[in-house]
CSV table of N, CA and C in Angstrom, one decimal:
chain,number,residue,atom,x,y,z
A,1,UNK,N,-20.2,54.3,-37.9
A,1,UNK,CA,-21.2,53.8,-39.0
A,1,UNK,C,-21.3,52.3,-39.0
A,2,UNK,N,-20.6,51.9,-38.1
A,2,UNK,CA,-20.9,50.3,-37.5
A,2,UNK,C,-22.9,49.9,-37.9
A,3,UNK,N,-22.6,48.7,-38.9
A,3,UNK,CA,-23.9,48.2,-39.1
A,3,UNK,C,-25.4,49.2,-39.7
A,4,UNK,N,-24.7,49.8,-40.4
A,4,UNK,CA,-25.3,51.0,-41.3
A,4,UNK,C,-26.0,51.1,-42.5
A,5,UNK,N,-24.8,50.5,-43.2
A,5,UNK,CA,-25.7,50.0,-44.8
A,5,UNK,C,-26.4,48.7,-45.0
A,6,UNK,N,-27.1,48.7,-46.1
A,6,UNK,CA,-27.8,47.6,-46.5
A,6,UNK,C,-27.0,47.1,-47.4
A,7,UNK,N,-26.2,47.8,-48.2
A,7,UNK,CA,-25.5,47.1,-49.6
A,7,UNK,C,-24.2,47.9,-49.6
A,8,UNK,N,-23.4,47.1,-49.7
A,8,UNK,CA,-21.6,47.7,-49.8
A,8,UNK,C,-21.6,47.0,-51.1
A,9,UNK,N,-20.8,47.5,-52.0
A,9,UNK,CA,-20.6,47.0,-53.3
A,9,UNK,C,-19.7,47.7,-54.0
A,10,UNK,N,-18.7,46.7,-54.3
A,10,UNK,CA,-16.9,46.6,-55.2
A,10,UNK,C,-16.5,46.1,-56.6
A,11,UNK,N,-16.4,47.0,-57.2
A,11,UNK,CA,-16.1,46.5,-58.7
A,11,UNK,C,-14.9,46.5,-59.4
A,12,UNK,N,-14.1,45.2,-58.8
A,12,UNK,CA,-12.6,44.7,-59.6
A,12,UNK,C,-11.5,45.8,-59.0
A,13,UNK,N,-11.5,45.3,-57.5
A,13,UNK,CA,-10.9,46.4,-56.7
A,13,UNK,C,-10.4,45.3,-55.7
A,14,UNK,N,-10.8,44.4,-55.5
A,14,UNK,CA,-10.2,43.8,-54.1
A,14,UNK,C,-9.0,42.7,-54.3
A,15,UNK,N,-9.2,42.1,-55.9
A,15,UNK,CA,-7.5,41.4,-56.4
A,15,UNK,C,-6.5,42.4,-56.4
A,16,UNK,N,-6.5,44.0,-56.2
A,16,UNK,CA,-5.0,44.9,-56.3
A,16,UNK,C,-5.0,44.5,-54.6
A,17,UNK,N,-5.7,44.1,-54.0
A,17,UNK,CA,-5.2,44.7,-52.4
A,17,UNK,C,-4.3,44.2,-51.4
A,18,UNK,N,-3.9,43.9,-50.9
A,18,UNK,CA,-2.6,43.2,-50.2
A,18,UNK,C,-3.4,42.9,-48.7
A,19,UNK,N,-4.1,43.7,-48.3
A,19,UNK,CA,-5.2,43.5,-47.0
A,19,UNK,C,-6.2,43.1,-47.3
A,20,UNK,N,-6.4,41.6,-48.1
A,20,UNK,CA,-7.9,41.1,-48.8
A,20,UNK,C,-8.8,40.9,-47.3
A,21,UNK,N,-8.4,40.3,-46.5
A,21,UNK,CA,-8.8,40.3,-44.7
A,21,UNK,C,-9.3,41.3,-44.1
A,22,UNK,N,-9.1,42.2,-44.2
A,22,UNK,CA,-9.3,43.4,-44.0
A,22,UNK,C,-10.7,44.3,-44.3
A,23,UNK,N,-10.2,44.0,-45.5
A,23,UNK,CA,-11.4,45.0,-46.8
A,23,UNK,C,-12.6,44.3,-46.7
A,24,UNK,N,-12.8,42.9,-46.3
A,24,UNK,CA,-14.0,42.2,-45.9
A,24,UNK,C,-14.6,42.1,-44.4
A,25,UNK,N,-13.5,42.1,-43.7
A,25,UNK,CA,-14.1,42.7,-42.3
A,25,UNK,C,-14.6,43.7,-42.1
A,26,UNK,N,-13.8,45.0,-42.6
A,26,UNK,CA,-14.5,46.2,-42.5
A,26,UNK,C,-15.9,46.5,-43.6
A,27,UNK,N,-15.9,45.7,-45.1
A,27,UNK,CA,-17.3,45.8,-45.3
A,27,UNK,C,-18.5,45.0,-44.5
A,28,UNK,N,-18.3,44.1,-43.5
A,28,UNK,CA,-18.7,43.1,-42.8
A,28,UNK,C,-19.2,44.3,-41.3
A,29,UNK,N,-18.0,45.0,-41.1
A,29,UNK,CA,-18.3,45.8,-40.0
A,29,UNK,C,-19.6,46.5,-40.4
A,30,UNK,N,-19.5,47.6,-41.3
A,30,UNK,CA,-20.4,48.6,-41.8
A,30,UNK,C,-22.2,48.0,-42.3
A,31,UNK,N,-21.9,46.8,-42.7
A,31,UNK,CA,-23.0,46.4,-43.0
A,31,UNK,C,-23.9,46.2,-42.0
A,32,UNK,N,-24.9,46.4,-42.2
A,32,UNK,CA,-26.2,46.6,-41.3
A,32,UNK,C,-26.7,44.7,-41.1
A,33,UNK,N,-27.4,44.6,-39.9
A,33,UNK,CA,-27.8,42.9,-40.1
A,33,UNK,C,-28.5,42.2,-41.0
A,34,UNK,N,-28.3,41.3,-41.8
A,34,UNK,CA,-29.0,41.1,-43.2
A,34,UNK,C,-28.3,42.0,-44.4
A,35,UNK,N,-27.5,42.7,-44.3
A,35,UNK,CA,-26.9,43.5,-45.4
A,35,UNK,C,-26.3,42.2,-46.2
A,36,UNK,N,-26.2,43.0,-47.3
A,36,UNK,CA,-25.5,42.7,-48.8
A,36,UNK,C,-24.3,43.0,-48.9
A,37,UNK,N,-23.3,42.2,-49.3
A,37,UNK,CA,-21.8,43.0,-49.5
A,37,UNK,C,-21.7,42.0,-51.2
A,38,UNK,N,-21.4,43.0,-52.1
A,38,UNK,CA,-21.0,42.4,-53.6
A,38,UNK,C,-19.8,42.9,-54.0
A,39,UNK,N,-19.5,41.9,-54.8
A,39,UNK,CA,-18.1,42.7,-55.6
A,39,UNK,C,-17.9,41.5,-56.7
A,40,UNK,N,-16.9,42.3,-57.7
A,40,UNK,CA,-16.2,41.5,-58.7
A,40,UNK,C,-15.1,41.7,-59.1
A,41,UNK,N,-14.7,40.3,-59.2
A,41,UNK,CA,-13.2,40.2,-59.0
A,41,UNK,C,-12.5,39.1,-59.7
A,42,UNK,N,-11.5,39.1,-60.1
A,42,UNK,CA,-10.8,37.3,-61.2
A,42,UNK,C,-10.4,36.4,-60.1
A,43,UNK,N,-11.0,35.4,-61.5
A,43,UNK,CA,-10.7,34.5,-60.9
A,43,UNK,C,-9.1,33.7,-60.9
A,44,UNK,N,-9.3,32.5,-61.0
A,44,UNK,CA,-7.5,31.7,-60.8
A,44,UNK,C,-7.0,31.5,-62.1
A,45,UNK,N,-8.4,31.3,-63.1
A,45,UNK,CA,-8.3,32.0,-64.3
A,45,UNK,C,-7.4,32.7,-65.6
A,46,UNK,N,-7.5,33.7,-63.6
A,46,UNK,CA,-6.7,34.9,-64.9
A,46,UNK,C,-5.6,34.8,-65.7
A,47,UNK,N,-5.0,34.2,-65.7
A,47,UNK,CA,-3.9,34.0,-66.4
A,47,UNK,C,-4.0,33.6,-67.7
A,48,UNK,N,-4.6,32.1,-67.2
A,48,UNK,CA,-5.0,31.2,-68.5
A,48,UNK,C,-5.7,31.8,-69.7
A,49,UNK,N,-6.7,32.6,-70.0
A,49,UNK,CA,-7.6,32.6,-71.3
A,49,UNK,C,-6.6,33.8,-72.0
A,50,UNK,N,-5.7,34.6,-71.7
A,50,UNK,CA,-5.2,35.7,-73.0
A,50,UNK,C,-5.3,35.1,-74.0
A,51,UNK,N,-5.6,35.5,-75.0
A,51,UNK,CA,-5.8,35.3,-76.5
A,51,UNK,C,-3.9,35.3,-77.0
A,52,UNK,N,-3.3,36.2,-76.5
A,52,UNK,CA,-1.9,36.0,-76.9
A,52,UNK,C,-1.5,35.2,-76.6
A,53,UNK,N,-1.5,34.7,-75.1
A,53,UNK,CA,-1.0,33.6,-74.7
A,53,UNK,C,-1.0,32.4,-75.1
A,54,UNK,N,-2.5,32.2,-75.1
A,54,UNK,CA,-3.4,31.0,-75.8
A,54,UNK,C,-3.0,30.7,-77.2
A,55,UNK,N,-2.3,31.7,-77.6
A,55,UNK,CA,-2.0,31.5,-79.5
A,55,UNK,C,-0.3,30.7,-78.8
A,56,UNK,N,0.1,31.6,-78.4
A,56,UNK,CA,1.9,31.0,-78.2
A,56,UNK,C,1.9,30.1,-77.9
A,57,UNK,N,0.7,29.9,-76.8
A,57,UNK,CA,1.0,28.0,-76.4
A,57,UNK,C,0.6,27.0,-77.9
A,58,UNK,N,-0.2,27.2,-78.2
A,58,UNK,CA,-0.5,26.6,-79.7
A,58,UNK,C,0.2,26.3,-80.3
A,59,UNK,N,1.5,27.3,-80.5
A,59,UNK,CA,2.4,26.9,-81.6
A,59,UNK,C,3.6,27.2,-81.1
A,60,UNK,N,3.9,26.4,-80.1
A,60,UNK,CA,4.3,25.5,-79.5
A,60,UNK,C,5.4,26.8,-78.1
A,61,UNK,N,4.9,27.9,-77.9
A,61,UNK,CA,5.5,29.0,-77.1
A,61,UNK,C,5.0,29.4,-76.3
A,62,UNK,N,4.6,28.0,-75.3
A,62,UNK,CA,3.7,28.2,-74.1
A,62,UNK,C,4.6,29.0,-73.3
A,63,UNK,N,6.0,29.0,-73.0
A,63,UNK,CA,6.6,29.8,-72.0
A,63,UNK,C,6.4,31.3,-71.8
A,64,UNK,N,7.2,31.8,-73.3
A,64,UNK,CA,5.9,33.1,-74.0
A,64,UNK,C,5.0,33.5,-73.5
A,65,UNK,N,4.1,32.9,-73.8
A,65,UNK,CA,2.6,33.0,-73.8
A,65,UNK,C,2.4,33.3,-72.1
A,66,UNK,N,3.1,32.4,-71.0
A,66,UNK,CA,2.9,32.6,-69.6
A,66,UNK,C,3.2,34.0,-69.6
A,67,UNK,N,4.5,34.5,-69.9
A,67,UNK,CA,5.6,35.4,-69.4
A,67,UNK,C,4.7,36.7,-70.0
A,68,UNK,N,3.9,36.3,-71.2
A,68,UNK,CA,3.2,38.0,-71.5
A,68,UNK,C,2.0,38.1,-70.1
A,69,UNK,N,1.2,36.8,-70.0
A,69,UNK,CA,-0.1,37.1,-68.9
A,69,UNK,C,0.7,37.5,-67.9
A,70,UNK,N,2.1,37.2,-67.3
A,70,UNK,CA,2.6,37.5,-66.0
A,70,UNK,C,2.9,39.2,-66.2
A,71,UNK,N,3.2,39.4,-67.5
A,71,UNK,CA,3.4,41.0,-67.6
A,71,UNK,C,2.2,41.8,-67.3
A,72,UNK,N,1.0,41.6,-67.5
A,72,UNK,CA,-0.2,42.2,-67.1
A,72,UNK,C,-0.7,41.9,-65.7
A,73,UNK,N,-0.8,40.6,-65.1
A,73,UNK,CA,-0.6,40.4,-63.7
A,73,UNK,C,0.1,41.6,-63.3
A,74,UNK,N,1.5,41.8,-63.3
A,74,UNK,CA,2.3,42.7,-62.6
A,74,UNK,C,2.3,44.1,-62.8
A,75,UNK,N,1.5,44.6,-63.9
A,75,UNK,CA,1.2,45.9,-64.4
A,75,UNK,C,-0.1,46.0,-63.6
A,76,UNK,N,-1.2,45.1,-63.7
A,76,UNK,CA,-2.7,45.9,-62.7
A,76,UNK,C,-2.1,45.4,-61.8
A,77,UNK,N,-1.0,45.5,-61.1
A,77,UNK,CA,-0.9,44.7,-59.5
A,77,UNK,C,-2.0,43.9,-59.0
A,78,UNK,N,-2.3,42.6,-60.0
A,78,UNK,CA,-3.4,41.6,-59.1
A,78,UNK,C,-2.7,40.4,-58.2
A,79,UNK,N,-3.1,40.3,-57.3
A,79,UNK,CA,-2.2,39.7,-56.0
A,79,UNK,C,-3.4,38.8,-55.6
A,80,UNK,N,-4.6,39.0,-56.2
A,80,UNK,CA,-5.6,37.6,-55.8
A,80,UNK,C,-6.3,37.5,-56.4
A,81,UNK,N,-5.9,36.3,-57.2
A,81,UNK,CA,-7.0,35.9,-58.0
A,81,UNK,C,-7.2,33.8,-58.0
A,82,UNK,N,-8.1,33.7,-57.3
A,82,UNK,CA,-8.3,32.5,-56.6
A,82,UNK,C,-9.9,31.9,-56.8
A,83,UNK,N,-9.6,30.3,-56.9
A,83,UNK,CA,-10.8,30.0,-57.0
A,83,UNK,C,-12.1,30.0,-56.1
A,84,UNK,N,-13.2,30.1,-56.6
A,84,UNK,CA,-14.7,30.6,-56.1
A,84,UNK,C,-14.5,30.3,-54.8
A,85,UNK,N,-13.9,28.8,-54.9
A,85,UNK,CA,-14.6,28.0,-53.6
A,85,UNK,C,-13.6,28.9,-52.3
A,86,UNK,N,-12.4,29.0,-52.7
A,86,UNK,CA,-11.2,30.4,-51.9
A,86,UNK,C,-11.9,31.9,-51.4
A,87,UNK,N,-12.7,32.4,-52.6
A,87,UNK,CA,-13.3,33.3,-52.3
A,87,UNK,C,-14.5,33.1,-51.3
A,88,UNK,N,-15.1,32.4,-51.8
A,88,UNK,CA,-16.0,32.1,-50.5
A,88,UNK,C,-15.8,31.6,-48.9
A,89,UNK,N,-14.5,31.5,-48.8
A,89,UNK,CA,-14.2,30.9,-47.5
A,89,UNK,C,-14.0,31.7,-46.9
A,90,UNK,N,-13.1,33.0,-47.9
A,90,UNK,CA,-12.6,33.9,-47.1
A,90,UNK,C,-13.7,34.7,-46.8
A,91,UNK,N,-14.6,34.9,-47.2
A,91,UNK,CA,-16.0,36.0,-46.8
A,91,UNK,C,-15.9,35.4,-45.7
A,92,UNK,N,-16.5,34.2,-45.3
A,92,UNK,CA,-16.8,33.2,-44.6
A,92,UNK,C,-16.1,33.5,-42.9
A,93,UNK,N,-14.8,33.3,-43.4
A,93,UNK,CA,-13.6,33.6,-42.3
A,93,UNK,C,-14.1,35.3,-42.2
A,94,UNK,N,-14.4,35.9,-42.8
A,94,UNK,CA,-14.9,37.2,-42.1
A,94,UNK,C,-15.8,37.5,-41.7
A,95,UNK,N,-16.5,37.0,-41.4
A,95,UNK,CA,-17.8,36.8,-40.7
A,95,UNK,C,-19.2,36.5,-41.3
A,96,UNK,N,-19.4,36.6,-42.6
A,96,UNK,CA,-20.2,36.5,-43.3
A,96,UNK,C,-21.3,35.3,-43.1
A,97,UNK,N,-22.3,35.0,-42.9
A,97,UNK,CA,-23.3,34.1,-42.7
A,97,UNK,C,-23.2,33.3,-44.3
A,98,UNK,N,-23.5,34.1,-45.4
A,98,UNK,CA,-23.3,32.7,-46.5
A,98,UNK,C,-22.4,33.8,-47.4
A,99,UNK,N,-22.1,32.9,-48.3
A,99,UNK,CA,-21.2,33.7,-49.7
A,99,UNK,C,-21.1,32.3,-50.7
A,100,UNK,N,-21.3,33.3,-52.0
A,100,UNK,CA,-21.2,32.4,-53.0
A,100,UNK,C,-20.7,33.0,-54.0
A,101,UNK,N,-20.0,32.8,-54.9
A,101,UNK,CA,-18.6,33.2,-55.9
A,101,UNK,C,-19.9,32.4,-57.5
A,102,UNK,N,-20.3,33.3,-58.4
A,102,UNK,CA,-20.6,33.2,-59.6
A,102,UNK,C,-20.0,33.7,-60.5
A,103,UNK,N,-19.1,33.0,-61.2
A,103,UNK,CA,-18.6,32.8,-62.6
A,103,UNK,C,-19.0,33.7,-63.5
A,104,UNK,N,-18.7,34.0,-63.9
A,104,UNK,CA,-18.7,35.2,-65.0
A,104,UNK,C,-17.6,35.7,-66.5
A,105,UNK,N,-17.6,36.0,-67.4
A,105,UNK,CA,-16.8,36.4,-68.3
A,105,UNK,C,-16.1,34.8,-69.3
A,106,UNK,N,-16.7,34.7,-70.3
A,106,UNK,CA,-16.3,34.1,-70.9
A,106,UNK,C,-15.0,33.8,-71.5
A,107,UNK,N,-14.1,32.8,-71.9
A,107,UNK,CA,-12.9,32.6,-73.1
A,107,UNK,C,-12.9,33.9,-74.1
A,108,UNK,N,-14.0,33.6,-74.6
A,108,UNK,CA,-14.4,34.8,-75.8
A,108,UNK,C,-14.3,35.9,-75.7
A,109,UNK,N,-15.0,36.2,-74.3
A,109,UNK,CA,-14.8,37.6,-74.0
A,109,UNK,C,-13.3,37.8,-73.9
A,110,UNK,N,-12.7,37.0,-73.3
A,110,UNK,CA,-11.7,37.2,-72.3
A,110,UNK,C,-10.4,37.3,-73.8
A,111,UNK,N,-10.4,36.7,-75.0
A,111,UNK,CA,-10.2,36.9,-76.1
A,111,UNK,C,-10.1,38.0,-76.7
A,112,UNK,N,-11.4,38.6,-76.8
A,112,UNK,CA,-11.7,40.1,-77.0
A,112,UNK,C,-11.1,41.0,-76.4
A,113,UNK,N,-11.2,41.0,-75.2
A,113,UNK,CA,-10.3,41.9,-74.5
A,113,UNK,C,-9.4,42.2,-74.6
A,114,UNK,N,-7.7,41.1,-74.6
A,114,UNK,CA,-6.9,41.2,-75.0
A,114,UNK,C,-6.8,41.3,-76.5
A,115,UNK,N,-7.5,41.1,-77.1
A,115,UNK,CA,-7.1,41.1,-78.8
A,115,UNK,C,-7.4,43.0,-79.1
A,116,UNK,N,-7.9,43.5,-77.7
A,116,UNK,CA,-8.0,45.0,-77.8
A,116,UNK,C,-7.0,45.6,-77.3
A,117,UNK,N,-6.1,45.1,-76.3
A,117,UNK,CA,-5.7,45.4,-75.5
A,117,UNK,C,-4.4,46.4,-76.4
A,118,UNK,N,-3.7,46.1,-77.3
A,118,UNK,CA,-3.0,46.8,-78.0
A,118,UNK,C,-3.0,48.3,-78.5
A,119,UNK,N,-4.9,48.5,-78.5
A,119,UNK,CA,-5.4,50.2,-79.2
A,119,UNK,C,-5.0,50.4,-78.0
A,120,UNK,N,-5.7,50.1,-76.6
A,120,UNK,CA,-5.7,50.9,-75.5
A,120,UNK,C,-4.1,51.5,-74.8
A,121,UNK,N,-3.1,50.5,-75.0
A,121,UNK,CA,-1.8,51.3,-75.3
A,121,UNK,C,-1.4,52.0,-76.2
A,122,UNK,N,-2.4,52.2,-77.5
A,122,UNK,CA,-2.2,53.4,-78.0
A,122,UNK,C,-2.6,55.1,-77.3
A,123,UNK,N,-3.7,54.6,-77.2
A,123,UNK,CA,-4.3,55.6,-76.4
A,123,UNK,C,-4.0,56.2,-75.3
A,124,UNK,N,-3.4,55.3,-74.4
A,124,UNK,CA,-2.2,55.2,-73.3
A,124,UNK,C,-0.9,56.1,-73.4
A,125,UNK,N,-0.2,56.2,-75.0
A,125,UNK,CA,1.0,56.6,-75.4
A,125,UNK,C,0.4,58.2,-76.3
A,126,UNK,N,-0.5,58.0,-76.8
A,126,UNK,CA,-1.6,59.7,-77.0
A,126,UNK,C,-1.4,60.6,-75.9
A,127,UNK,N,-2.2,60.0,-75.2
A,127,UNK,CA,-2.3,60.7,-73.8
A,127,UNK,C,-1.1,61.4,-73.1
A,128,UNK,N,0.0,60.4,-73.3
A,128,UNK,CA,1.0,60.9,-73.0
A,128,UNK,C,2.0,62.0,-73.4
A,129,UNK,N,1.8,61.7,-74.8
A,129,UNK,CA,2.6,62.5,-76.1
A,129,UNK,C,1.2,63.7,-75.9
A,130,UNK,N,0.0,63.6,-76.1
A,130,UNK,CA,-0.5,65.0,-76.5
A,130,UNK,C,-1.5,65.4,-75.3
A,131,UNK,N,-1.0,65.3,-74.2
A,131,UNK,CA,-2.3,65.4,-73.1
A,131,UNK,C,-4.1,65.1,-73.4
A,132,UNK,N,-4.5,64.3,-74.7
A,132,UNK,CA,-5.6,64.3,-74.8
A,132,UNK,C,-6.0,62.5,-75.0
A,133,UNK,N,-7.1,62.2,-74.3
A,133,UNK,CA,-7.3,60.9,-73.9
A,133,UNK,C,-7.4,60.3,-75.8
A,134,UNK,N,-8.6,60.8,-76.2
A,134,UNK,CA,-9.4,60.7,-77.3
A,134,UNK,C,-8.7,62.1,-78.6
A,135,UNK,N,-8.2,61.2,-79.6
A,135,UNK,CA,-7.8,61.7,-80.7
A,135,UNK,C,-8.9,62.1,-82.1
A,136,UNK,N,-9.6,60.9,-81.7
A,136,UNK,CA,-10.6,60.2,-82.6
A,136,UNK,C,-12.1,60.5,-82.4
A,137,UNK,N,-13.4,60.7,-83.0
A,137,UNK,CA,-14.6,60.6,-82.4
A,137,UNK,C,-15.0,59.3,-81.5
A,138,UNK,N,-15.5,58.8,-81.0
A,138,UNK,CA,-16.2,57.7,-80.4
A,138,UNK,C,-16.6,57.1,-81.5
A,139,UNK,N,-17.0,57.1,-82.5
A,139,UNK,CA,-17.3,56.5,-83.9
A,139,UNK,C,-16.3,55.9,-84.6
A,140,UNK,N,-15.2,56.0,-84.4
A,140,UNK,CA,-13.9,55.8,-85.4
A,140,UNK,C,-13.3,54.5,-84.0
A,141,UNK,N,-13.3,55.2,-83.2
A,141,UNK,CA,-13.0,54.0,-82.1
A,141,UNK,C,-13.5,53.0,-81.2
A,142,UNK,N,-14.6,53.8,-80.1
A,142,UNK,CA,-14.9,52.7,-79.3
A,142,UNK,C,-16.3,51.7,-79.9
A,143,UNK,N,-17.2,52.1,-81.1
A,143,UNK,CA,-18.0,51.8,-81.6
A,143,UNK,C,-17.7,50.8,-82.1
A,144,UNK,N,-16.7,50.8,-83.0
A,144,UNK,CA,-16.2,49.5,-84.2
A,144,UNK,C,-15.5,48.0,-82.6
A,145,UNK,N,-14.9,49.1,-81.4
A,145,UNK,CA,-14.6,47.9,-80.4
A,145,UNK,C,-15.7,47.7,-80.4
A,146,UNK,N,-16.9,48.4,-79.4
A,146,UNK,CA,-18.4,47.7,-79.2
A,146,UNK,C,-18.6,46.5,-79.9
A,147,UNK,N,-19.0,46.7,-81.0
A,147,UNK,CA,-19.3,45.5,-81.9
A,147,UNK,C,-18.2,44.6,-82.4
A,148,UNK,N,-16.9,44.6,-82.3
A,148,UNK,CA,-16.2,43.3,-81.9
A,148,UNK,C,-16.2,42.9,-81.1
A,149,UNK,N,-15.7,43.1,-79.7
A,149,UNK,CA,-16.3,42.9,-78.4
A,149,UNK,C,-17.9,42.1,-78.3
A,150,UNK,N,-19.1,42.6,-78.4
A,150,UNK,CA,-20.7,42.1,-78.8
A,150,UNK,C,-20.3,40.7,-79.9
A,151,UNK,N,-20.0,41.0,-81.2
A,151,UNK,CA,-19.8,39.9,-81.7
A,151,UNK,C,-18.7,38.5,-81.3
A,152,UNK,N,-17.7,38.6,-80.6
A,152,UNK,CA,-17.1,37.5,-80.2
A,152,UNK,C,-17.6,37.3,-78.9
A,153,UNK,N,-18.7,37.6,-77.7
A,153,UNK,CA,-19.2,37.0,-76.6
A,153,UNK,C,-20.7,36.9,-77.3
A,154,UNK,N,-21.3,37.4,-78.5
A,154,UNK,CA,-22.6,37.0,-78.1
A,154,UNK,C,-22.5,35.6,-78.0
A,155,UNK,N,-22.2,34.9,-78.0
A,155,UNK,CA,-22.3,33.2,-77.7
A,155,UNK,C,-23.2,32.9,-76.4
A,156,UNK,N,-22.9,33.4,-75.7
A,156,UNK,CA,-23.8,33.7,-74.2
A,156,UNK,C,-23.2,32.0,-73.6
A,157,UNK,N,-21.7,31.8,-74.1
A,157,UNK,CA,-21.4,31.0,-73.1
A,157,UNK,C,-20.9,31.1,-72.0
A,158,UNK,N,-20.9,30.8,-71.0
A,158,UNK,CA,-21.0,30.8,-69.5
A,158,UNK,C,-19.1,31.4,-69.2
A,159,UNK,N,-19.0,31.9,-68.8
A,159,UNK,CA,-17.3,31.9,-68.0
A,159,UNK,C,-16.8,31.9,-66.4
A,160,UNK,N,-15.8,31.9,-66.7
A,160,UNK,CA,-15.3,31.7,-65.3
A,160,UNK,C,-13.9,32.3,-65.0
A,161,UNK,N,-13.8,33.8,-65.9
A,161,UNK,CA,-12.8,34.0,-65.4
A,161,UNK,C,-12.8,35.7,-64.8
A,162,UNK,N,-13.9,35.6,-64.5
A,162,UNK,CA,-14.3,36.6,-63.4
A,162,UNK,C,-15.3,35.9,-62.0
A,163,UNK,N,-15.7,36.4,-61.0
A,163,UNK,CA,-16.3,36.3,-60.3
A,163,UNK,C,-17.5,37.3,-59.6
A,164,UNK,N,-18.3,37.3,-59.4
A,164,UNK,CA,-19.6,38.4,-58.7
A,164,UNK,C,-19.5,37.6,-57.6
A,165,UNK,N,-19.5,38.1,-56.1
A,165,UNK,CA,-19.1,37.2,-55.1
A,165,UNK,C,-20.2,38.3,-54.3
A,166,UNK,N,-21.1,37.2,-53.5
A,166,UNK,CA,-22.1,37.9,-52.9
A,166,UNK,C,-22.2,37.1,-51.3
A,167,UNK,N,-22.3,38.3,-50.4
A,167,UNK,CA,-21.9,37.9,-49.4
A,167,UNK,C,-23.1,38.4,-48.1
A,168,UNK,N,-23.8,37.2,-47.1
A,168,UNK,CA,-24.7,38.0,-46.5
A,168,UNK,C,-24.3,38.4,-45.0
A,169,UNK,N,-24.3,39.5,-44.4
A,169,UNK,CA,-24.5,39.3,-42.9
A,169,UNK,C,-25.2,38.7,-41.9
């Protein structure tokens, strides 16, 4: 299937991988000439914006605050999370004609997220105890998130602790 597709496209899949070299050669193989290869992925970032973290360093328990982000690092097994200009080389080094790493996901969001992140280990410990994902209607739960989530990013300020990395043949 050498040079086949027009568009290969990865969504927050290639910071778990240990063969980042790899996974872009072989999308690089498959892609047809002039193809498209996308994906998204964290940035160097990731550490820095937790909303828990970000509180502990505040008052005055930055070490804390590291050691909870490194607990979530080592739970999604992310092993690469590097700046744009990093991601783009590496495309680059894979054969890629151009690539360019755009910024994405706000403080705020990035806030939000973790400031949720505590239901979703409920739901996590449900699941476990009663084999059922959802206890609750969608009304009682993911709705009231929707709209905290919507209300702490509508700001529409710019971030950078994700990446959309777009890459041409």
């Amino acid at each position: 299937i050498r040079d086949s597709f027009k568009t290969v496209f990865s969504n927050c899949v290639i910071e778990h991988l240990d063969e980042l070299d790899a996974c872009f050669r072989e999308a690089y193989r498959v892609l047809a000439p002039g193809g498209k290869f996308y994906c998204t992925t964290h940035s160097d970032h990731y550490e820095d914006y937790f909303f828990w973290a970000t509180l502990l360093g505040k008052i005055g328990l930055g070490s804390l605050g590291r050691k909870y982000s490194r607990i979530w690092v080592k739970l999604w097994n992310h092993f690469n999370c590097f700046p744009g200009e990093k991601w783009e080389q590496t495309l680059i080094n894979a054969g890629f004609s151009t690539a360019q790493a755009t910024p994405y996901f706000s403080r705020e969001a990035v806030h939000a997220f973790d400031l949720l992140l505590p239901f979703a280990s409920i739901t996590y410990l449900t699941r476990k105890l009663t084999g059922k994902w959802r206890l609750f209607p969608r009304s009682l739960t993911m709705e009231p998130a929707a709209w905290f989530i919507h209300r702490m990013t509508e700001k529409g300020k710019p971030g950078d602790w994700c990446y959309l990395l777009e890459a041409t043949k």
